GROMACS .gro file of C-alpha atoms in nm:
model
  318
    1MET     CA    1  -0.434   6.725   1.228
    2PRO     CA    2  -0.292   6.596   0.897
    3PRO     CA    3  -0.554   6.549   0.623
    4ARG     CA    4  -0.635   6.189   0.536
    5THR     CA    5  -0.441   6.217   0.211
    6GLN     CA    6  -0.120   6.313   0.393
    7ARG     CA    7   0.129   6.062   0.525
    8LEU     CA    8   0.236   6.021   0.882
    9LEU     CA    9   0.599   5.949   0.967
   10ILE     CA   10   0.658   5.684   1.233
   11GLY     CA   11   1.006   5.627   1.372
   12ILE     CA   12   1.096   5.338   1.602
   13ASP     CA   13   1.406   5.302   1.819
   14ALA     CA   14   1.406   4.953   1.970
   15GLY     CA   15   1.685   4.873   2.214
   16GLY     CA   16   1.777   4.618   2.474
   17THR     CA   17   1.591   4.794   2.756
   18ARG     CA   18   1.292   4.961   2.590
   19THR     CA   19   1.120   5.041   2.263
   20ARG     CA   20   1.042   5.402   2.172
   21ALA     CA   21   0.808   5.517   1.898
   22TYR     CA   22   0.775   5.866   1.752
   23CYS     CA   23   0.494   5.993   1.531
   24ALA     CA   24   0.533   6.305   1.317
   25ASP     CA   25   0.345   6.474   1.037
   26ALA     CA   26   0.482   6.485   0.683
   27THR     CA   27   0.693   6.791   0.767
   28GLY     CA   28   0.861   6.612   1.056
   29ARG     CA   29   0.668   6.799   1.326
   30LEU     CA   30   0.636   6.570   1.626
   31ILE     CA   31   0.281   6.461   1.711
   32GLY     CA   32   0.332   6.197   1.980
   33THR     CA   33   0.572   5.956   2.148
   34GLY     CA   34   0.535   5.622   2.320
   35SER     CA   35   0.738   5.350   2.483
   36GLY     CA   36   0.718   4.978   2.540
   37GLY     CA   37   0.929   4.689   2.660
   38PRO     CA   38   1.262   4.563   2.522
   39GLY     CA   39   1.300   4.553   2.144
   40ASN     CA   40   1.619   4.365   2.063
   41ALA     CA   41   1.520   4.167   1.755
   42LEU     CA   42   1.750   3.876   1.840
   43ALA     CA   43   1.685   3.859   2.216
   44VAL     CA   44   1.309   3.915   2.254
   45ALA     CA   45   1.057   3.644   2.166
   46PRO     CA   46   0.865   3.744   1.848
   47ASP     CA   47   0.524   3.766   2.016
   48ASP     CA   48   0.669   3.976   2.299
   49LEU     CA   49   0.839   4.200   2.043
   50VAL     CA   50   0.507   4.258   1.866
   51ARG     CA   51   0.343   4.344   2.198
   52HIS     CA   52   0.618   4.589   2.297
   53LEU     CA   53   0.608   4.754   1.954
   54GLY     CA   54   0.230   4.776   1.968
   55GLU     CA   55   0.241   4.945   2.309
   56ALA     CA   56   0.491   5.204   2.191
   57ILE     CA   57   0.321   5.278   1.859
   58ALA     CA   58  -0.026   5.294   2.015
   59ALA     CA   59   0.094   5.558   2.261
   60ALA     CA   60   0.267   5.758   1.987
   61VAL     CA   61  -0.005   5.758   1.720
   62PRO     CA   62  -0.337   5.913   1.829
   63ALA     CA   63  -0.632   5.683   1.760
   64GLU     CA   64  -0.797   5.938   1.533
   65LEU     CA   65  -0.491   5.943   1.304
   66ARG     CA   66  -0.445   5.570   1.259
   67SER     CA   67  -0.636   5.576   0.931
   68VAL     CA   68  -0.373   5.809   0.782
   69PRO     CA   69  -0.116   5.614   0.574
   70ALA     CA   70   0.230   5.609   0.732
   71ALA     CA   71   0.589   5.574   0.623
   72VAL     CA   72   0.770   5.377   0.891
   73ALA     CA   73   1.140   5.338   0.973
   74GLY     CA   74   1.250   5.115   1.258
   75GLY     CA   75   1.596   5.094   1.411
   76PHE     CA   76   1.656   4.776   1.609
   77ALA     CA   77   1.926   4.640   1.830
   78GLY     CA   78   1.996   4.306   1.666
   79GLY     CA   79   1.823   4.431   1.351
   80GLY     CA   80   2.112   4.392   1.109
   81PRO     CA   81   2.098   4.182   0.790
   82GLY     CA   82   1.977   3.828   0.843
   83ARG     CA   83   1.740   3.683   1.100
   84GLY     CA   84   1.725   3.999   1.313
   85ARG     CA   85   1.609   4.214   1.024
   86THR     CA   86   1.347   3.956   0.926
   87VAL     CA   87   1.213   3.933   1.281
   88ALA     CA   88   1.204   4.313   1.316
   89MET     CA   89   1.025   4.362   0.984
   90SER     CA   90   0.763   4.102   1.072
   91GLY     CA   91   0.720   4.243   1.423
   92VAL     CA   92   0.662   4.598   1.302
   93ALA     CA   93   0.422   4.484   1.029
   94ARG     CA   94   0.219   4.280   1.279
   95ALA     CA   95   0.209   4.561   1.535
   96LEU     CA   96   0.094   4.814   1.275
   97ALA     CA   97  -0.170   4.579   1.138
   98GLY     CA   98  -0.300   4.521   1.489
   99LEU     CA   99  -0.353   4.895   1.525
  100GLY     CA  100  -0.509   4.932   1.180
  101ILE     CA  101  -0.225   5.149   1.048
  102GLU     CA  102  -0.161   5.123   0.674
  103THR     CA  103   0.197   5.167   0.553
  104THR     CA  104   0.313   5.332   0.234
  105ALA     CA  105   0.674   5.233   0.305
  106LEU     CA  106   0.846   5.027   0.573
  107GLU     CA  107   1.221   4.993   0.624
  108ILE     CA  108   1.431   4.837   0.898
  109TYR     CA  109   1.767   4.974   1.010
  110GLY     CA  110   2.015   4.887   1.279
  111ASP     CA  111   2.000   5.088   1.602
  112ALA     CA  112   2.330   5.254   1.512
  113GLU     CA  113   2.190   5.379   1.182
  114VAL     CA  114   1.887   5.554   1.331
  115ALA     CA  115   2.102   5.690   1.615
  116PHE     CA  116   2.340   5.849   1.367
  117ALA     CA  117   2.051   5.995   1.167
  118SER     CA  118   1.944   6.175   1.487
  119GLY     CA  119   2.244   6.405   1.451
  120PRO     CA  120   2.205   6.760   1.317
  121GLY     CA  121   2.060   6.760   0.966
  122ALA     CA  122   2.014   6.380   0.960
  123PRO     CA  123   2.373   6.322   0.839
  124SER     CA  124   2.457   6.038   0.603
  125ASP     CA  125   2.827   5.975   0.676
  126GLY     CA  126   3.030   5.960   0.996
  127LEU     CA  127   3.060   5.774   1.326
  128VAL     CA  128   2.810   5.667   1.588
  129LEU     CA  129   2.860   5.530   1.940
  130ILE     CA  130   2.588   5.370   2.153
  131ALA     CA  131   2.637   5.283   2.519
  132GLY     CA  132   2.341   5.176   2.727
  133THR     CA  133   2.259   4.822   2.835
  134GLY     CA  134   2.493   4.715   2.553
  135ALA     CA  135   2.759   4.901   2.357
  136THR     CA  136   2.845   4.930   1.990
  137ALA     CA  137   3.011   5.171   1.748
  138ALA     CA  138   2.978   5.202   1.374
  139ARG     CA  139   3.098   5.387   1.070
  140ILE     CA  140   2.801   5.504   0.866
  141SER     CA  141   2.821   5.563   0.492
  142GLY     CA  142   2.517   5.645   0.284
  143ARG     CA  143   2.303   5.607   0.600
  144ARG     CA  144   2.402   5.242   0.641
  145GLY     CA  145   2.654   5.085   0.874
  146VAL     CA  146   2.958   4.971   0.676
  147HIS     CA  147   3.184   4.884   0.971
  148ILE     CA  148   3.045   4.783   1.310
  149VAL     CA  149   3.249   4.725   1.624
  150ASP     CA  150   3.119   4.526   1.923
  151GLY     CA  151   2.750   4.503   2.003
  152HIS     CA  152   2.819   4.132   2.054
  153GLY     CA  153   2.589   4.100   2.355
  154TRP     CA  154   2.648   4.026   2.720
  155LEU     CA  155   2.829   3.696   2.669
  156LEU     CA  156   3.076   3.796   2.400
  157GLY     CA  157   3.117   4.173   2.420
  158ASP     CA  158   2.940   4.504   2.490
  159ASP     CA  159   3.255   4.631   2.661
  160GLY     CA  160   3.200   4.964   2.835
  161SER     CA  161   2.824   4.915   2.854
  162GLY     CA  162   2.585   4.920   3.148
  163PHE     CA  163   2.602   4.542   3.159
  164TRP     CA  164   2.982   4.557   3.160
  165LEU     CA  165   2.981   4.803   3.451
  166GLY     CA  166   2.737   4.589   3.649
  167ARG     CA  167   2.937   4.273   3.590
  168GLU     CA  168   3.260   4.447   3.686
  169ALA     CA  169   3.095   4.571   4.007
  170VAL     CA  170   3.010   4.214   4.105
  171ARG     CA  171   3.358   4.093   4.009
  172THR     CA  172   3.508   4.369   4.220
  173ALA     CA  173   3.309   4.247   4.520
  174LEU     CA  174   3.410   3.886   4.459
  175TRP     CA  175   3.777   3.982   4.429
  176ALA     CA  176   3.751   4.169   4.759
  177VAL     CA  177   3.595   3.867   4.929
  178ASP     CA  178   3.869   3.644   4.782
  179GLY     CA  179   4.137   3.883   4.905
  180ARG     CA  180   4.246   3.972   4.550
  181GLY     CA  181   4.125   4.331   4.555
  182PRO     CA  182   4.034   4.620   4.785
  183GLY     CA  183   3.707   4.683   4.959
  184GLY     CA  184   3.539   5.022   4.966
  185LEU     CA  185   3.203   5.184   4.905
  186LEU     CA  186   3.128   4.999   4.584
  187VAL     CA  187   3.203   4.660   4.738
  188GLU     CA  188   2.991   4.743   5.044
  189ARG     CA  189   2.695   4.838   4.827
  190VAL     CA  190   2.717   4.528   4.612
  191LEU     CA  191   2.731   4.314   4.928
  192GLU     CA  192   2.427   4.494   5.070
  193LEU     CA  193   2.235   4.416   4.754
  194ALA     CA  194   2.355   4.061   4.690
  195ALA     CA  195   2.374   3.938   5.049
  196PRO     CA  196   2.162   4.170   5.266
  197GLY     CA  197   2.226   4.132   5.635
  198VAL     CA  198   2.512   3.890   5.571
  199GLY     CA  199   2.765   4.075   5.359
  200SER     CA  200   3.082   4.198   5.530
  201LEU     CA  201   3.452   4.152   5.467
  202ASP     CA  202   3.509   4.132   5.844
  203LEU     CA  203   3.406   3.767   5.870
  204PRO     CA  204   3.592   3.447   5.955
  205SER     CA  205   3.730   3.259   5.655
  206HIS     CA  206   3.457   2.993   5.653
  207ASP     CA  207   3.189   3.264   5.649
  208LEU     CA  208   3.366   3.444   5.366
  209VAL     CA  209   3.331   3.126   5.159
  210ARG     CA  210   2.956   3.136   5.221
  211LEU     CA  211   2.949   3.504   5.132
  212ARG     CA  212   3.137   3.436   4.811
  213ASP     CA  213   2.885   3.171   4.712
  214ALA     CA  214   2.591   3.396   4.806
  215ILE     CA  215   2.714   3.670   4.571
  216ALA     CA  216   2.760   3.426   4.283
  217ASN     CA  217   2.422   3.261   4.346
  218TRP     CA  218   2.254   3.602   4.350
  219ALA     CA  219   2.414   3.705   4.020
  220TYR     CA  220   2.349   3.376   3.840
  221SER     CA  221   1.986   3.361   3.954
  222ARG     CA  222   1.904   3.661   3.732
  223PRO     CA  223   1.897   3.708   3.356
  224PRO     CA  224   2.249   3.813   3.253
  225ALA     CA  225   2.139   4.150   3.113
  226ALA     CA  226   1.992   4.233   3.455
  227LEU     CA  227   2.344   4.305   3.572
  228ALA     CA  228   2.315   4.634   3.383
  229GLY     CA  229   2.088   4.743   3.667
  230LEU     CA  230   2.393   4.755   3.893
  231SER     CA  231   2.566   5.024   3.689
  232PRO     CA  232   2.406   5.304   3.898
  233LEU     CA  233   2.585   5.158   4.202
  234VAL     CA  234   2.915   5.224   4.028
  235VAL     CA  235   2.814   5.578   3.936
  236GLU     CA  236   2.692   5.657   4.289
  237ALA     CA  237   2.999   5.509   4.456
  238ALA     CA  238   3.228   5.708   4.227
  239ALA     CA  239   3.036   6.027   4.308
  240ASP     CA  240   3.085   5.949   4.677
  241GLY     CA  241   3.461   5.924   4.632
  242ASP     CA  242   3.528   5.553   4.581
  243PRO     CA  243   3.845   5.531   4.366
  244VAL     CA  244   3.768   5.175   4.253
  245ALA     CA  245   3.429   5.283   4.116
  246ALA     CA  246   3.583   5.589   3.948
  247GLY     CA  247   3.841   5.360   3.791
  248LEU     CA  248   3.565   5.142   3.646
  249LEU     CA  249   3.401   5.447   3.488
  250ASP     CA  250   3.735   5.547   3.339
  251ARG     CA  251   3.786   5.198   3.201
  252ALA     CA  252   3.436   5.196   3.053
  253ALA     CA  253   3.502   5.526   2.874
  254ASP     CA  254   3.833   5.390   2.744
  255GLU     CA  255   3.660   5.079   2.611
  256LEU     CA  256   3.410   5.296   2.423
  257VAL     CA  257   3.677   5.520   2.272
  258ASP     CA  258   3.881   5.215   2.169
  259LYS     CA  259   3.593   5.116   1.941
  260LEU     CA  260   3.621   5.451   1.763
  261GLY     CA  261   3.991   5.390   1.712
  262VAL     CA  262   3.917   5.058   1.546
  263LEU     CA  263   3.682   5.242   1.309
  264GLY     CA  264   3.968   5.464   1.200
  265ALA     CA  265   3.818   5.783   1.342
  266LYS     CA  266   3.966   6.090   1.173
  267GLU     CA  267   4.001   6.442   1.304
  268GLY     CA  268   3.702   6.655   1.212
  269GLU     CA  269   3.461   6.366   1.159
  270PRO     CA  270   3.111   6.389   1.309
  271LEU     CA  271   3.034   6.154   1.596
  272VAL     CA  272   2.681   6.099   1.725
  273ALA     CA  273   2.661   5.946   2.074
  274THR     CA  274   2.356   5.804   2.247
  275GLY     CA  275   2.248   5.549   2.506
  276GLY     CA  276   2.184   5.582   2.877
  277LEU     CA  277   2.552   5.612   2.966
  278ILE     CA  278   2.658   5.876   2.712
  279ALA     CA  279   2.342   6.064   2.610
  280PRO     CA  280   2.315   6.421   2.743
  281GLY     CA  281   2.354   6.404   3.120
  282GLY     CA  282   2.468   6.040   3.109
  283PRO     CA  283   2.721   5.924   3.370
  284LEU     CA  284   2.996   5.873   3.109
  285ALA     CA  285   2.911   6.177   2.896
  286ASP     CA  286   3.185   6.402   3.036
  287ARG     CA  287   3.450   6.130   3.025
  288LEU     CA  288   3.360   6.055   2.665
  289ALA     CA  289   3.363   6.423   2.567
  290GLU     CA  290   3.713   6.468   2.709
  291ARG     CA  291   3.847   6.171   2.517
  292VAL     CA  292   3.687   6.247   2.181
  293GLU     CA  293   3.794   6.611   2.206
  294ARG     CA  294   4.153   6.490   2.215
  295MET     CA  295   4.076   6.288   1.901
  296GLY     CA  296   3.945   6.600   1.727
  297LEU     CA  297   3.599   6.455   1.661
  298ARG     CA  298   3.285   6.670   1.637
  299LEU     CA  299   3.062   6.519   1.906
  300THR     CA  300   2.684   6.548   1.920
  301ALA     CA  301   2.503   6.364   2.199
  302VAL     CA  302   2.134   6.278   2.150
  303GLN     CA  303   1.880   6.123   2.383
  304ASP     CA  304   1.793   5.835   2.148
  305GLY     CA  305   1.751   5.742   1.783
  306GLY     CA  306   1.380   5.817   1.760
  307MET     CA  307   1.398   6.139   1.564
  308GLY     CA  308   1.662   5.986   1.338
  309ALA     CA  309   1.414   5.711   1.259
  310VAL     CA  310   1.152   5.975   1.182
  311ALA     CA  311   1.398   6.147   0.947
  312LEU     CA  312   1.468   5.819   0.771
  313ALA     CA  313   1.095   5.753   0.742
  314GLY     CA  314   1.065   6.092   0.574
  315LEU     CA  315   1.328   5.994   0.319
  316LEU     CA  316   1.122   5.686   0.228
  317THR     CA  317   0.849   5.913   0.093
  318HIS     CA  318   1.080   6.087  -0.157
   0.00000   0.00000   0.00000
């Protein structure tokens, strides 16, 4: 246990799906981890954000250590300069106060910045790519994002993300019902989910109209980001040999790599990749690795930005 005069390091990685918290001692040795609900600073109501942060931090920081002063670094989706940063800063401060944790330093970063810092040696300059519920890429200089591509959210961007894959799966099913595209395993599975017991392409024309409306009604009755939950259907259908699903995975990987091109990626540069789609073992990890190898980038995939946030918290104490 750290003595009372020693600081704790608390790192937070708050994304569109969940919030993760990491607690370490002053040397960076991990003590505990925790998770809570979504943490996008621009998409989650402030009181809900405080609750999700509190859940994650409470699980990460043992009760008997909460009297030890802490340096805290939080990386937030939607936490860039402006309103998002203000909301994130307030949310973290309120969550810490609710747990009785005193801070010696508190800094807010974007999710891309803590993700990049999770690379080997907590690097300060290079490229980062995030692809989970949403998708963004950034050039990092001096540990801050100086050029950010995408991350515009479900309505305006996030191309190549889990949301994008889920939306494209539904569009593929609608095109098949309209007669504009092929059927196949992916279409069948979307129909089973969206119109159980009703969905089939072998229906009379007037029933296909009803099926078309049922799919749209199903999709629009849910929060838009919920479409990201359909991305596993694409992955599973591709694994089972559906060429349409495999094509969507290829397109998603191409969309992600295009962002790196916009950033002016140079041969030999470090690239840190994270997010549910491209973290180690992620469904797009191999496709991404093949593409960035051709670009000559030095790829490191990490599970999340939590340990990068811890490393940044450590720098706040120097």
